[in-house]
């Protein structure tokens, strides 16, 4: 008989958890119909880092901030010092080949070598930024594909993608990595050049050890068993990072865990099973936009959701589960799994936070802190940061 785990058995693992925040979550965002402005929105990367540091200060969960180039172009030495002063680090560098007229018909896959070179050069500049900031990962999401059957030579584009990625990969330093994100549709509606984990895996496997897959939880068709993909990529040693978010219909970049906490629990269970929790090779990142909710609160809620589902998944009595699985006891196996999922860990988490000098309720602490009122009063004038779309 195995002994079920208690909250005190899992606190070391919870204490080691780190979730990277996206700088763009603090800027204005919206749908293709409207980008809303909000009082206090950062006007530059420095203010974004300050907001991200607030999330870390109140949760102890978010020591690193991902950058997006060119949105966050600035003096990176100064930005790194600013981050350090506030107790956080600069993290993953995201490239952007989706907002330039030249890339209307593709970037790394484009038919025209000159445009491909421009897209490759952008990625090389991103690696220059990584050299300055000490970032390890270059994250590539490509808005490339076609809208109509016959419009594009899908095979040729795959070959050109390989060629372009090879040039980028060759520029990586020994400690640097490239993570290739997939998304099954949008902005293209017929075919996408990196639509699924298999394509991303095939492309990164052809590059070498420093290239991995990035799994964005919002980038799958409804009903996809995402935890199976997590399991498989971990099994293959190619899960480089997560972009966590939620979607109800299409890719919405909503708060992770909001749409389907059970799915998040199942994903984290496979992360733990595959040795991916608190493993530096598997980066936990958020990729979210807060169009209607307060942005800092949206980030706080998101990291807490990840923490909560991690705690529940860590509580699974794995020995008993394996025993039931081996015995073919379907009902008991499912019961053990669901018992952990239904365990309300929130009171234990609140108490544990206090024992670590953190607020029991980080959202309430944020509201009580007056930070939002302060930035709304201070950040007047200038242009609020946003997608620039
Ligand atoms: C677009 O879908 C996207 O959300 C990708 O997931 C990227 O990671 C992100 O934008 C930022 O480029
Ligand atoms: Mn993403």
mmCIF file of C-alpha atoms and ligand atoms in Angstrom:
data_model
loop_
_atom_site.group_PDB
_atom_site.id
_atom_site.type_symbol
_atom_site.label_atom_id
_atom_site.label_comp_id
_atom_site.label_asym_id
_atom_site.label_seq_id
_atom_site.Cartn_x
_atom_site.Cartn_y
_atom_site.Cartn_z
ATOM 1 C CA UNK A 1 0.000 0.000 0.000
ATOM 2 C CA UNK A 2 1.346 3.431 -0.859
ATOM 3 C CA UNK A 3 0.823 6.515 1.295
ATOM 4 C CA UNK A 4 -1.017 9.376 -0.391
ATOM 5 C CA UNK A 5 0.999 12.573 -0.651
ATOM 6 C CA UNK A 6 0.294 15.561 1.519
ATOM 7 C CA UNK A 7 0.868 19.222 0.825
ATOM 8 C CA UNK A 8 4.091 19.294 2.858
ATOM 9 C CA UNK A 9 5.528 16.596 0.569
ATOM 10 C CA UNK A 10 5.333 18.878 -2.456
ATOM 11 C CA UNK A 11 6.420 22.295 -1.200
ATOM 12 C CA UNK A 12 10.046 21.904 -2.319
ATOM 13 C CA UNK A 13 8.906 21.372 -5.876
ATOM 14 C CA UNK A 14 6.488 24.274 -5.654
ATOM 15 C CA UNK A 15 9.236 26.518 -4.301
ATOM 16 C CA UNK A 16 11.428 25.708 -7.309
ATOM 17 C CA UNK A 17 8.759 26.623 -9.871
ATOM 18 C CA UNK A 18 9.475 29.559 -12.199
ATOM 19 C CA UNK A 19 7.197 30.897 -14.915
ATOM 20 C CA UNK A 20 8.404 33.397 -17.503
ATOM 21 C CA UNK A 21 6.161 36.367 -18.275
ATOM 22 C CA UNK A 22 5.718 37.872 -21.748
ATOM 23 C CA UNK A 23 6.567 41.574 -21.929
ATOM 24 C CA UNK A 24 3.713 42.036 -24.417
ATOM 25 C CA UNK A 25 1.126 40.973 -21.821
ATOM 26 C CA UNK A 26 1.620 44.363 -20.145
ATOM 27 C CA UNK A 27 1.126 46.348 -23.335
ATOM 28 C CA UNK A 28 -2.170 47.119 -25.005
ATOM 29 C CA UNK A 29 -3.741 44.375 -27.065
ATOM 30 C CA UNK A 30 -7.054 43.505 -28.587
ATOM 31 C CA UNK A 31 -8.651 41.669 -31.412
ATOM 32 C CA UNK A 32 -8.356 42.541 -35.076
ATOM 33 C CA UNK A 33 -11.357 44.782 -34.452
ATOM 34 C CA UNK A 34 -10.078 46.961 -31.622
ATOM 35 C CA UNK A 35 -7.080 47.513 -29.389
ATOM 36 C CA UNK A 36 -8.155 49.152 -26.124
ATOM 37 C CA UNK A 37 -5.960 51.578 -24.222
ATOM 38 C CA UNK A 38 -5.839 51.401 -20.423
ATOM 39 C CA UNK A 39 -4.565 53.986 -17.916
ATOM 40 C CA UNK A 40 -1.123 52.988 -16.663
ATOM 41 C CA UNK A 41 -0.123 50.869 -19.665
ATOM 42 C CA UNK A 42 3.673 50.870 -20.066
ATOM 43 C CA UNK A 43 5.141 53.159 -22.688
ATOM 44 C CA UNK A 44 8.446 51.352 -23.031
ATOM 45 C CA UNK A 45 10.156 48.068 -22.147
ATOM 46 C CA UNK A 46 11.393 49.505 -18.852
ATOM 47 C CA UNK A 47 7.851 50.057 -17.619
ATOM 48 C CA UNK A 48 6.850 46.583 -18.828
ATOM 49 C CA UNK A 49 9.667 45.086 -16.768
ATOM 50 C CA UNK A 50 8.537 47.081 -13.731
ATOM 51 C CA UNK A 51 5.031 45.603 -14.032
ATOM 52 C CA UNK A 52 6.418 42.109 -14.497
ATOM 53 C CA UNK A 53 8.605 42.543 -11.421
ATOM 54 C CA UNK A 54 5.477 43.433 -9.433
ATOM 55 C CA UNK A 55 3.971 40.066 -10.420
ATOM 56 C CA UNK A 56 7.097 38.304 -9.191
ATOM 57 C CA UNK A 57 7.228 40.317 -5.990
ATOM 58 C CA UNK A 58 3.687 39.284 -5.055
ATOM 59 C CA UNK A 59 3.799 35.654 -6.180
ATOM 60 C CA UNK A 60 7.457 34.557 -6.024
ATOM 61 C CA UNK A 61 6.759 32.735 -9.278
ATOM 62 C CA UNK A 62 7.905 34.897 -12.156
ATOM 63 C CA UNK A 63 11.612 35.768 -12.095
ATOM 64 C CA UNK A 64 12.058 36.097 -15.875
ATOM 65 C CA UNK A 65 10.533 38.232 -18.638
ATOM 66 C CA UNK A 66 10.441 37.374 -22.346
ATOM 67 C CA UNK A 67 11.097 40.110 -24.898
ATOM 68 C CA UNK A 68 9.646 40.657 -28.362
ATOM 69 C CA UNK A 69 11.750 42.248 -31.097
ATOM 70 C CA UNK A 70 11.254 44.908 -32.472
ATOM 71 C CA UNK A 71 8.564 45.850 -29.937
ATOM 72 C CA UNK A 72 11.090 45.898 -27.076
ATOM 73 C CA UNK A 73 14.071 47.429 -28.877
ATOM 74 C CA UNK A 74 16.043 49.636 -26.484
ATOM 75 C CA UNK A 75 19.420 49.786 -24.797
ATOM 76 C CA UNK A 76 19.605 46.187 -23.602
ATOM 77 C CA UNK A 77 22.460 46.726 -21.172
ATOM 78 C CA UNK A 78 20.333 49.310 -19.413
ATOM 79 C CA UNK A 79 17.263 47.105 -19.583
ATOM 80 C CA UNK A 80 19.154 44.143 -18.089
ATOM 81 C CA UNK A 81 20.411 46.338 -15.228
ATOM 82 C CA UNK A 82 16.915 47.724 -14.686
ATOM 83 C CA UNK A 83 15.540 44.165 -14.525
ATOM 84 C CA UNK A 84 18.250 43.086 -12.110
ATOM 85 C CA UNK A 85 17.553 46.095 -9.871
ATOM 86 C CA UNK A 86 13.932 44.994 -9.684
ATOM 87 C CA UNK A 87 14.839 41.377 -8.964
ATOM 88 C CA UNK A 88 14.020 39.815 -12.330
ATOM 89 C CA UNK A 89 15.955 38.644 -15.440
ATOM 90 C CA UNK A 90 15.486 39.065 -19.161
ATOM 91 C CA UNK A 91 14.518 35.796 -20.826
ATOM 92 C CA UNK A 92 13.420 34.398 -24.163
ATOM 93 C CA UNK A 93 13.735 36.614 -27.213
ATOM 94 C CA UNK A 94 10.801 36.391 -29.632
ATOM 95 C CA UNK A 95 11.267 37.278 -33.278
ATOM 96 C CA UNK A 96 8.593 39.034 -35.295
ATOM 97 C CA UNK A 97 8.131 38.424 -39.009
ATOM 98 C CA UNK A 98 4.423 39.092 -39.026
ATOM 99 C CA UNK A 99 4.221 42.865 -39.291
ATOM 100 C CA UNK A 100 6.281 43.783 -42.325
ATOM 101 C CA UNK A 101 4.757 44.270 -45.777
ATOM 102 C CA UNK A 102 7.668 42.345 -47.302
ATOM 103 C CA UNK A 103 6.501 39.255 -45.424
ATOM 104 C CA UNK A 104 2.970 39.214 -46.812
ATOM 105 C CA UNK A 105 3.652 35.961 -48.655
ATOM 106 C CA UNK A 106 6.107 34.494 -46.189
ATOM 107 C CA UNK A 107 9.398 35.259 -44.465
ATOM 108 C CA UNK A 108 11.629 32.247 -43.804
ATOM 109 C CA UNK A 109 9.696 30.367 -46.520
ATOM 110 C CA UNK A 110 9.414 33.164 -49.090
ATOM 111 C CA UNK A 111 10.066 32.383 -52.760
ATOM 112 C CA UNK A 112 12.309 35.439 -53.056
ATOM 113 C CA UNK A 113 15.799 34.895 -51.665
ATOM 114 C CA UNK A 114 16.179 38.616 -50.844
ATOM 115 C CA UNK A 115 13.119 38.558 -48.604
ATOM 116 C CA UNK A 116 14.226 35.306 -47.026
ATOM 117 C CA UNK A 117 17.594 36.870 -46.283
ATOM 118 C CA UNK A 118 15.850 39.840 -44.656
ATOM 119 C CA UNK A 119 13.878 37.460 -42.436
ATOM 120 C CA UNK A 120 16.982 35.446 -41.558
ATOM 121 C CA UNK A 121 18.866 38.660 -40.748
ATOM 122 C CA UNK A 122 16.083 39.678 -38.371
ATOM 123 C CA UNK A 123 16.640 36.438 -36.473
ATOM 124 C CA UNK A 124 20.394 37.000 -36.421
ATOM 125 C CA UNK A 125 19.720 40.424 -34.891
ATOM 126 C CA UNK A 126 17.554 38.711 -32.283
ATOM 127 C CA UNK A 127 20.516 36.494 -31.424
ATOM 128 C CA UNK A 128 22.648 39.652 -31.095
ATOM 129 C CA UNK A 129 20.080 40.850 -28.572
ATOM 130 C CA UNK A 130 20.323 37.520 -26.741
ATOM 131 C CA UNK A 131 24.082 37.968 -26.535
ATOM 132 C CA UNK A 132 23.536 41.330 -24.849
ATOM 133 C CA UNK A 133 20.794 40.223 -22.481
ATOM 134 C CA UNK A 134 22.250 36.813 -21.656
ATOM 135 C CA UNK A 135 19.055 35.161 -22.897
ATOM 136 C CA UNK A 136 19.206 31.498 -23.724
ATOM 137 C CA UNK A 137 16.252 30.994 -26.054
ATOM 138 C CA UNK A 138 15.192 32.391 -29.405
ATOM 139 C CA UNK A 139 11.528 31.683 -29.954
ATOM 140 C CA UNK A 140 10.272 31.576 -33.506
ATOM 141 C CA UNK A 141 6.598 31.708 -34.386
ATOM 142 C CA UNK A 142 5.921 32.079 -38.087
ATOM 143 C CA UNK A 143 2.779 33.641 -39.513
ATOM 144 C CA UNK A 144 3.370 31.858 -42.803
ATOM 145 C CA UNK A 145 1.123 29.827 -45.022
ATOM 146 C CA UNK A 146 -1.513 30.284 -47.709
ATOM 147 C CA UNK A 147 -5.218 30.956 -47.937
ATOM 148 C CA UNK A 148 -6.192 29.032 -51.063
ATOM 149 C CA UNK A 149 -5.421 25.610 -52.524
ATOM 150 C CA UNK A 150 -2.880 26.033 -55.293
ATOM 151 C CA UNK A 151 -1.688 29.401 -53.977
ATOM 152 C CA UNK A 152 1.640 28.110 -52.681
ATOM 153 C CA UNK A 153 4.114 25.301 -53.232
ATOM 154 C CA UNK A 154 3.872 23.748 -49.774
ATOM 155 C CA UNK A 155 6.773 21.362 -50.390
ATOM 156 C CA UNK A 156 9.116 24.098 -51.610
ATOM 157 C CA UNK A 157 8.236 26.240 -48.613
ATOM 158 C CA UNK A 158 9.131 23.411 -46.246
ATOM 159 C CA UNK A 159 12.520 23.041 -47.948
ATOM 160 C CA UNK A 160 13.187 26.774 -47.781
ATOM 161 C CA UNK A 161 12.133 26.806 -44.139
ATOM 162 C CA UNK A 162 14.740 24.165 -43.411
ATOM 163 C CA UNK A 163 17.385 26.164 -45.235
ATOM 164 C CA UNK A 164 16.512 29.406 -43.412
ATOM 165 C CA UNK A 165 16.378 27.747 -40.007
ATOM 166 C CA UNK A 166 19.774 26.156 -40.633
ATOM 167 C CA UNK A 167 21.299 29.592 -41.171
ATOM 168 C CA UNK A 168 19.765 30.869 -37.959
ATOM 169 C CA UNK A 169 20.734 27.744 -36.024
ATOM 170 C CA UNK A 170 24.348 28.063 -37.157
ATOM 171 C CA UNK A 171 24.582 31.479 -35.525
ATOM 172 C CA UNK A 172 23.494 30.219 -32.064
ATOM 173 C CA UNK A 173 26.094 30.198 -29.299
ATOM 174 C CA UNK A 174 26.949 27.018 -27.432
ATOM 175 C CA UNK A 175 24.554 27.796 -24.594
ATOM 176 C CA UNK A 176 21.784 29.182 -26.772
ATOM 177 C CA UNK A 177 18.757 27.406 -28.187
ATOM 178 C CA UNK A 178 16.084 27.921 -30.780
ATOM 179 C CA UNK A 179 12.492 26.908 -30.061
ATOM 180 C CA UNK A 180 10.069 26.576 -32.960
ATOM 181 C CA UNK A 181 6.427 27.190 -32.175
ATOM 182 C CA UNK A 182 3.569 25.652 -34.147
ATOM 183 C CA UNK A 183 0.029 26.820 -34.732
ATOM 184 C CA UNK A 184 -2.537 25.042 -36.837
ATOM 185 C CA UNK A 185 -4.110 28.076 -38.492
ATOM 186 C CA UNK A 186 -4.210 31.876 -38.473
ATOM 187 C CA UNK A 187 -3.269 34.216 -39.984
ATOM 188 C CA UNK A 188 -3.351 31.760 -42.893
ATOM 189 C CA UNK A 189 -6.551 29.830 -43.312
ATOM 190 C CA UNK A 190 -5.744 27.057 -45.785
ATOM 191 C CA UNK A 191 -2.260 25.860 -44.920
ATOM 192 C CA UNK A 192 0.277 26.930 -42.312
ATOM 193 C CA UNK A 193 3.986 26.152 -42.724
ATOM 194 C CA UNK A 194 4.469 24.999 -39.128
ATOM 195 C CA UNK A 195 0.976 23.804 -38.210
ATOM 196 C CA UNK A 196 1.631 21.034 -35.720
ATOM 197 C CA UNK A 197 4.122 19.456 -33.325
ATOM 198 C CA UNK A 198 5.131 16.884 -35.937
ATOM 199 C CA UNK A 199 6.249 19.538 -38.406
ATOM 200 C CA UNK A 200 8.021 21.510 -35.712
ATOM 201 C CA UNK A 201 9.682 18.305 -34.509
ATOM 202 C CA UNK A 202 10.767 17.329 -38.035
ATOM 203 C CA UNK A 203 12.268 20.769 -38.621
ATOM 204 C CA UNK A 204 14.087 21.040 -35.283
ATOM 205 C CA UNK A 205 15.292 17.438 -35.349
ATOM 206 C CA UNK A 206 16.970 18.198 -38.667
ATOM 207 C CA UNK A 207 18.826 21.123 -37.094
ATOM 208 C CA UNK A 208 20.383 19.543 -34.026
ATOM 209 C CA UNK A 209 20.403 19.410 -30.261
ATOM 210 C CA UNK A 210 20.023 23.134 -29.673
ATOM 211 C CA UNK A 211 16.680 23.241 -31.495
ATOM 212 C CA UNK A 212 13.493 22.283 -29.672
ATOM 213 C CA UNK A 213 9.724 22.514 -30.023
ATOM 214 C CA UNK A 214 7.640 25.200 -28.328
ATOM 215 C CA UNK A 215 4.136 24.074 -27.399
ATOM 216 C CA UNK A 216 1.577 26.871 -27.157
ATOM 217 C CA UNK A 217 -1.473 25.431 -25.442
ATOM 218 C CA UNK A 218 -3.790 27.622 -27.532
ATOM 219 C CA UNK A 219 -2.531 26.394 -30.877
ATOM 220 C CA UNK A 220 -4.446 23.159 -31.286
ATOM 221 C CA UNK A 221 -7.739 22.158 -32.802
ATOM 222 C CA UNK A 222 -10.604 21.735 -30.329
ATOM 223 C CA UNK A 223 -10.538 18.319 -28.683
ATOM 224 C CA UNK A 224 -6.809 17.729 -29.254
ATOM 225 C CA UNK A 225 -5.196 15.629 -26.530
ATOM 226 C CA UNK A 226 -2.457 18.151 -25.747
ATOM 227 C CA UNK A 227 -1.078 16.137 -22.847
ATOM 228 C CA UNK A 228 -0.307 13.312 -25.259
ATOM 229 C CA UNK A 229 1.820 15.718 -27.292
ATOM 230 C CA UNK A 230 3.560 16.844 -24.097
ATOM 231 C CA UNK A 231 4.295 13.225 -23.230
ATOM 232 C CA UNK A 232 5.632 12.464 -26.707
ATOM 233 C CA UNK A 233 7.861 15.531 -26.944
ATOM 234 C CA UNK A 234 9.320 14.877 -23.503
ATOM 235 C CA UNK A 235 9.862 11.261 -24.472
ATOM 236 C CA UNK A 236 11.739 12.431 -27.549
ATOM 237 C CA UNK A 237 13.724 15.000 -25.566
ATOM 238 C CA UNK A 238 12.411 17.837 -27.730
ATOM 239 C CA UNK A 239 10.026 19.806 -25.540
ATOM 240 C CA UNK A 240 11.870 23.103 -25.187
ATOM 241 C CA UNK A 241 9.162 25.361 -23.852
ATOM 242 C CA UNK A 242 5.524 26.053 -23.188
ATOM 243 C CA UNK A 243 3.523 29.089 -24.127
ATOM 244 C CA UNK A 244 0.681 28.805 -21.641
ATOM 245 C CA UNK A 245 -2.698 30.357 -22.294
ATOM 246 C CA UNK A 246 -6.327 29.348 -22.748
ATOM 247 C CA UNK A 247 -8.609 29.304 -25.718
ATOM 248 C CA UNK A 248 -12.303 28.677 -26.024
ATOM 249 C CA UNK A 249 -12.637 28.743 -29.824
ATOM 250 C CA UNK A 250 -9.570 29.899 -31.725
ATOM 251 C CA UNK A 251 -6.232 31.143 -30.369
ATOM 252 C CA UNK A 252 -7.329 33.772 -27.865
ATOM 253 C CA UNK A 253 -4.339 34.131 -25.500
ATOM 254 C CA UNK A 254 -6.674 34.100 -22.501
ATOM 255 C CA UNK A 255 -5.465 33.434 -18.956
ATOM 256 C CA UNK A 256 -4.011 29.936 -18.629
ATOM 257 C CA UNK A 257 -6.283 27.607 -16.736
ATOM 258 C CA UNK A 258 -9.306 29.844 -17.312
ATOM 259 C CA UNK A 259 -10.969 27.780 -20.014
ATOM 260 C CA UNK A 260 -10.127 24.289 -18.817
ATOM 261 C CA UNK A 261 -8.293 23.831 -15.497
ATOM 262 C CA UNK A 262 -8.593 20.066 -15.877
ATOM 263 C CA UNK A 263 -6.676 20.172 -19.153
ATOM 264 C CA UNK A 264 -3.943 22.217 -17.458
ATOM 265 C CA UNK A 265 -3.833 19.626 -14.663
ATOM 266 C CA UNK A 266 -3.514 16.798 -17.215
ATOM 267 C CA UNK A 267 -0.746 18.634 -19.056
ATOM 268 C CA UNK A 268 1.207 19.227 -15.867
ATOM 269 C CA UNK A 269 0.747 15.625 -14.845
ATOM 270 C CA UNK A 270 2.512 14.577 -18.070
ATOM 271 C CA UNK A 271 5.199 17.200 -17.474
ATOM 272 C CA UNK A 272 5.885 15.683 -14.062
ATOM 273 C CA UNK A 273 5.689 12.111 -15.426
ATOM 274 C CA UNK A 274 8.184 12.993 -18.156
ATOM 275 C CA UNK A 275 10.663 14.765 -15.859
ATOM 276 C CA UNK A 276 9.872 18.215 -17.237
ATOM 277 C CA UNK A 277 8.921 19.987 -13.993
ATOM 278 C CA UNK A 278 11.596 22.338 -12.709
ATOM 279 C CA UNK A 279 13.813 21.034 -15.467
ATOM 280 C CA UNK A 280 15.720 23.993 -16.948
ATOM 281 C CA UNK A 281 15.420 22.466 -20.414
ATOM 282 C CA UNK A 282 11.653 22.920 -20.356
ATOM 283 C CA UNK A 283 10.777 26.603 -20.035
ATOM 284 C CA UNK A 284 7.367 27.462 -18.588
ATOM 285 C CA UNK A 285 6.230 30.686 -20.225
ATOM 286 C CA UNK A 286 2.980 32.551 -20.534
ATOM 287 C CA UNK A 287 1.914 33.858 -23.915
ATOM 288 C CA UNK A 288 -1.113 35.946 -23.157
ATOM 289 C CA UNK A 289 -2.834 39.227 -23.804
ATOM 290 C CA UNK A 290 -5.218 40.911 -21.425
ATOM 291 C CA UNK A 291 -7.667 42.793 -23.586
ATOM 292 C CA UNK A 292 -10.393 43.451 -21.042
ATOM 293 C CA UNK A 293 -9.031 42.507 -17.613
ATOM 294 C CA UNK A 294 -6.359 44.371 -15.674
ATOM 295 C CA UNK A 295 -3.069 43.237 -17.199
ATOM 296 C CA UNK A 296 -1.021 42.846 -14.026
ATOM 297 C CA UNK A 297 -3.868 41.044 -12.281
ATOM 298 C CA UNK A 298 -4.263 38.856 -15.375
ATOM 299 C CA UNK A 299 -0.629 37.804 -15.112
ATOM 300 C CA UNK A 300 -0.890 37.205 -11.362
ATOM 301 C CA UNK A 301 -4.002 35.077 -11.824
ATOM 302 C CA UNK A 302 -2.268 33.096 -14.577
ATOM 303 C CA UNK A 303 0.874 32.174 -12.653
ATOM 304 C CA UNK A 304 -1.287 31.251 -9.663
ATOM 305 C CA UNK A 305 -3.403 28.999 -11.882
ATOM 306 C CA UNK A 306 -0.268 27.196 -13.069
ATOM 307 C CA UNK A 307 0.932 26.870 -9.479
ATOM 308 C CA UNK A 308 -2.421 25.554 -8.315
ATOM 309 C CA UNK A 309 -2.662 22.878 -10.995
ATOM 310 C CA UNK A 310 0.988 21.947 -10.400
ATOM 311 C CA UNK A 311 0.208 21.410 -6.716
ATOM 312 C CA UNK A 312 -2.796 19.257 -7.542
ATOM 313 C CA UNK A 313 -0.840 17.216 -10.083
ATOM 314 C CA UNK A 314 2.002 16.715 -7.597
ATOM 315 C CA UNK A 315 -0.531 15.280 -5.156
ATOM 316 C CA UNK A 316 -1.371 12.347 -7.448
ATOM 317 C CA UNK A 317 -0.570 9.135 -5.632
ATOM 318 C CA UNK A 318 1.604 7.882 -8.475
ATOM 319 C CA UNK A 319 2.473 4.547 -6.907
ATOM 320 C CA UNK A 320 -1.165 3.673 -6.343
ATOM 321 C CA UNK A 321 -1.950 4.931 -9.830
ATOM 322 C CA UNK A 322 0.670 2.712 -11.426
ATOM 323 C CA UNK A 323 -0.533 -0.239 -9.402
ATOM 324 C CA UNK A 324 -4.088 0.292 -10.612
ATOM 325 C CA UNK A 325 -2.861 0.768 -14.186
ATOM 326 C CA UNK A 326 -0.885 -2.477 -14.043
ATOM 327 C CA UNK A 327 -3.865 -4.311 -12.576
ATOM 328 C CA UNK A 328 -6.142 -3.005 -15.302
ATOM 329 C CA UNK A 329 -8.320 -1.431 -12.601
ATOM 330 C CA UNK A 330 -9.762 1.339 -14.698
ATOM 331 C CA UNK A 331 -12.095 2.807 -12.104
ATOM 332 C CA UNK A 332 -9.502 2.952 -9.322
ATOM 333 C CA UNK A 333 -6.894 4.488 -11.654
ATOM 334 C CA UNK A 334 -9.332 7.155 -12.744
ATOM 335 C CA UNK A 335 -10.432 7.754 -9.123
ATOM 336 C CA UNK A 336 -6.844 8.334 -7.994
ATOM 337 C CA UNK A 337 -6.311 10.802 -10.831
ATOM 338 C CA UNK A 338 -9.551 12.661 -10.136
ATOM 339 C CA UNK A 339 -9.015 12.698 -6.361
ATOM 340 C CA UNK A 340 -5.897 14.776 -6.871
ATOM 341 C CA UNK A 341 -7.630 17.030 -9.374
ATOM 342 C CA UNK A 342 -10.525 17.696 -7.021
ATOM 343 C CA UNK A 343 -8.269 18.517 -4.046
ATOM 344 C CA UNK A 344 -8.680 22.180 -3.182
ATOM 345 C CA UNK A 345 -5.105 23.280 -2.514
ATOM 346 C CA UNK A 346 -5.897 26.977 -2.214
ATOM 347 C CA UNK A 347 -5.943 27.199 1.621
ATOM 348 C CA UNK A 348 -2.631 25.291 1.848
ATOM 349 C CA UNK A 349 -1.078 27.456 -0.847
ATOM 350 C CA UNK A 350 -2.204 30.651 0.910
ATOM 351 C CA UNK A 351 -0.729 29.509 4.215
ATOM 352 C CA UNK A 352 2.491 28.390 2.558
ATOM 353 C CA UNK A 353 2.861 31.741 0.779
ATOM 354 C CA UNK A 354 2.610 33.561 4.076
ATOM 355 C CA UNK A 355 5.273 31.273 5.566
ATOM 356 C CA UNK A 356 7.557 32.422 2.724
ATOM 357 C CA UNK A 357 6.900 36.112 3.281
ATOM 358 C CA UNK A 358 4.465 36.386 0.392
ATOM 359 C CA UNK A 359 0.886 37.638 0.536
ATOM 360 C CA UNK A 360 -1.741 34.934 1.075
ATOM 361 C CA UNK A 361 -3.811 36.475 -1.711
ATOM 362 C CA UNK A 362 -1.542 38.161 -4.286
ATOM 363 C CA UNK A 363 -4.415 39.730 -6.232
ATOM 364 C CA UNK A 364 -5.833 41.341 -3.126
ATOM 365 C CA UNK A 365 -2.323 42.466 -2.139
ATOM 366 C CA UNK A 366 -1.910 44.032 -5.582
ATOM 367 C CA UNK A 367 -5.207 45.904 -5.223
ATOM 368 C CA UNK A 368 -4.268 47.067 -1.723
ATOM 369 C CA UNK A 369 -0.807 48.179 -2.838
ATOM 370 C CA UNK A 370 -2.040 51.160 -4.853
ATOM 371 C CA UNK A 371 0.417 50.235 -7.652
ATOM 372 C CA UNK A 372 -2.238 50.465 -10.374
ATOM 373 C CA UNK A 373 -3.334 53.936 -9.250
ATOM 374 C CA UNK A 374 0.303 54.979 -9.083
ATOM 375 C CA UNK A 375 1.162 53.907 -12.639
ATOM 376 C CA UNK A 376 -2.085 55.386 -13.953
ATOM 377 C CA UNK A 377 -1.054 58.720 -12.414
ATOM 378 C CA UNK A 378 2.619 58.494 -13.419
ATOM 379 C CA UNK A 379 2.397 57.157 -16.945
ATOM 380 C CA UNK A 380 0.848 60.132 -18.613
ATOM 381 C CA UNK A 381 1.925 61.274 -22.065
ATOM 382 C CA UNK A 382 3.964 59.321 -24.562
ATOM 383 C CA UNK A 383 2.624 56.381 -26.513
ATOM 384 C CA UNK A 384 1.361 53.300 -24.802
ATOM 385 C CA UNK A 385 3.076 50.089 -25.829
ATOM 386 C CA UNK A 386 1.074 47.677 -27.909
ATOM 387 C CA UNK A 387 1.080 45.471 -30.938
ATOM 388 C CA UNK A 388 1.615 48.317 -33.320
ATOM 389 C CA UNK A 389 -0.774 46.467 -35.628
HETATM 390 C C1 LIG B 1 0.515 34.355 -32.236
HETATM 391 O O1 LIG B 1 -0.333 33.271 -32.199
HETATM 392 C C2 LIG B 1 1.339 34.385 -30.986
HETATM 393 O O2 LIG B 1 0.457 34.329 -29.901
HETATM 394 C C3 LIG B 1 2.340 33.282 -30.942
HETATM 395 O O3 LIG B 1 1.885 32.318 -30.067
HETATM 396 C C4 LIG B 1 3.597 33.909 -30.444
HETATM 397 O O4 LIG B 1 4.198 33.182 -29.455
HETATM 398 C C5 LIG B 1 3.073 35.206 -29.924
HETATM 399 O O5 LIG B 1 2.032 35.534 -30.796
HETATM 400 C C6 LIG B 1 4.029 36.294 -29.887
HETATM 401 O O6 LIG B 1 4.718 36.407 -31.109
HETATM 402 MN MN1 LIG B 2 2.723 31.530 -28.420
#
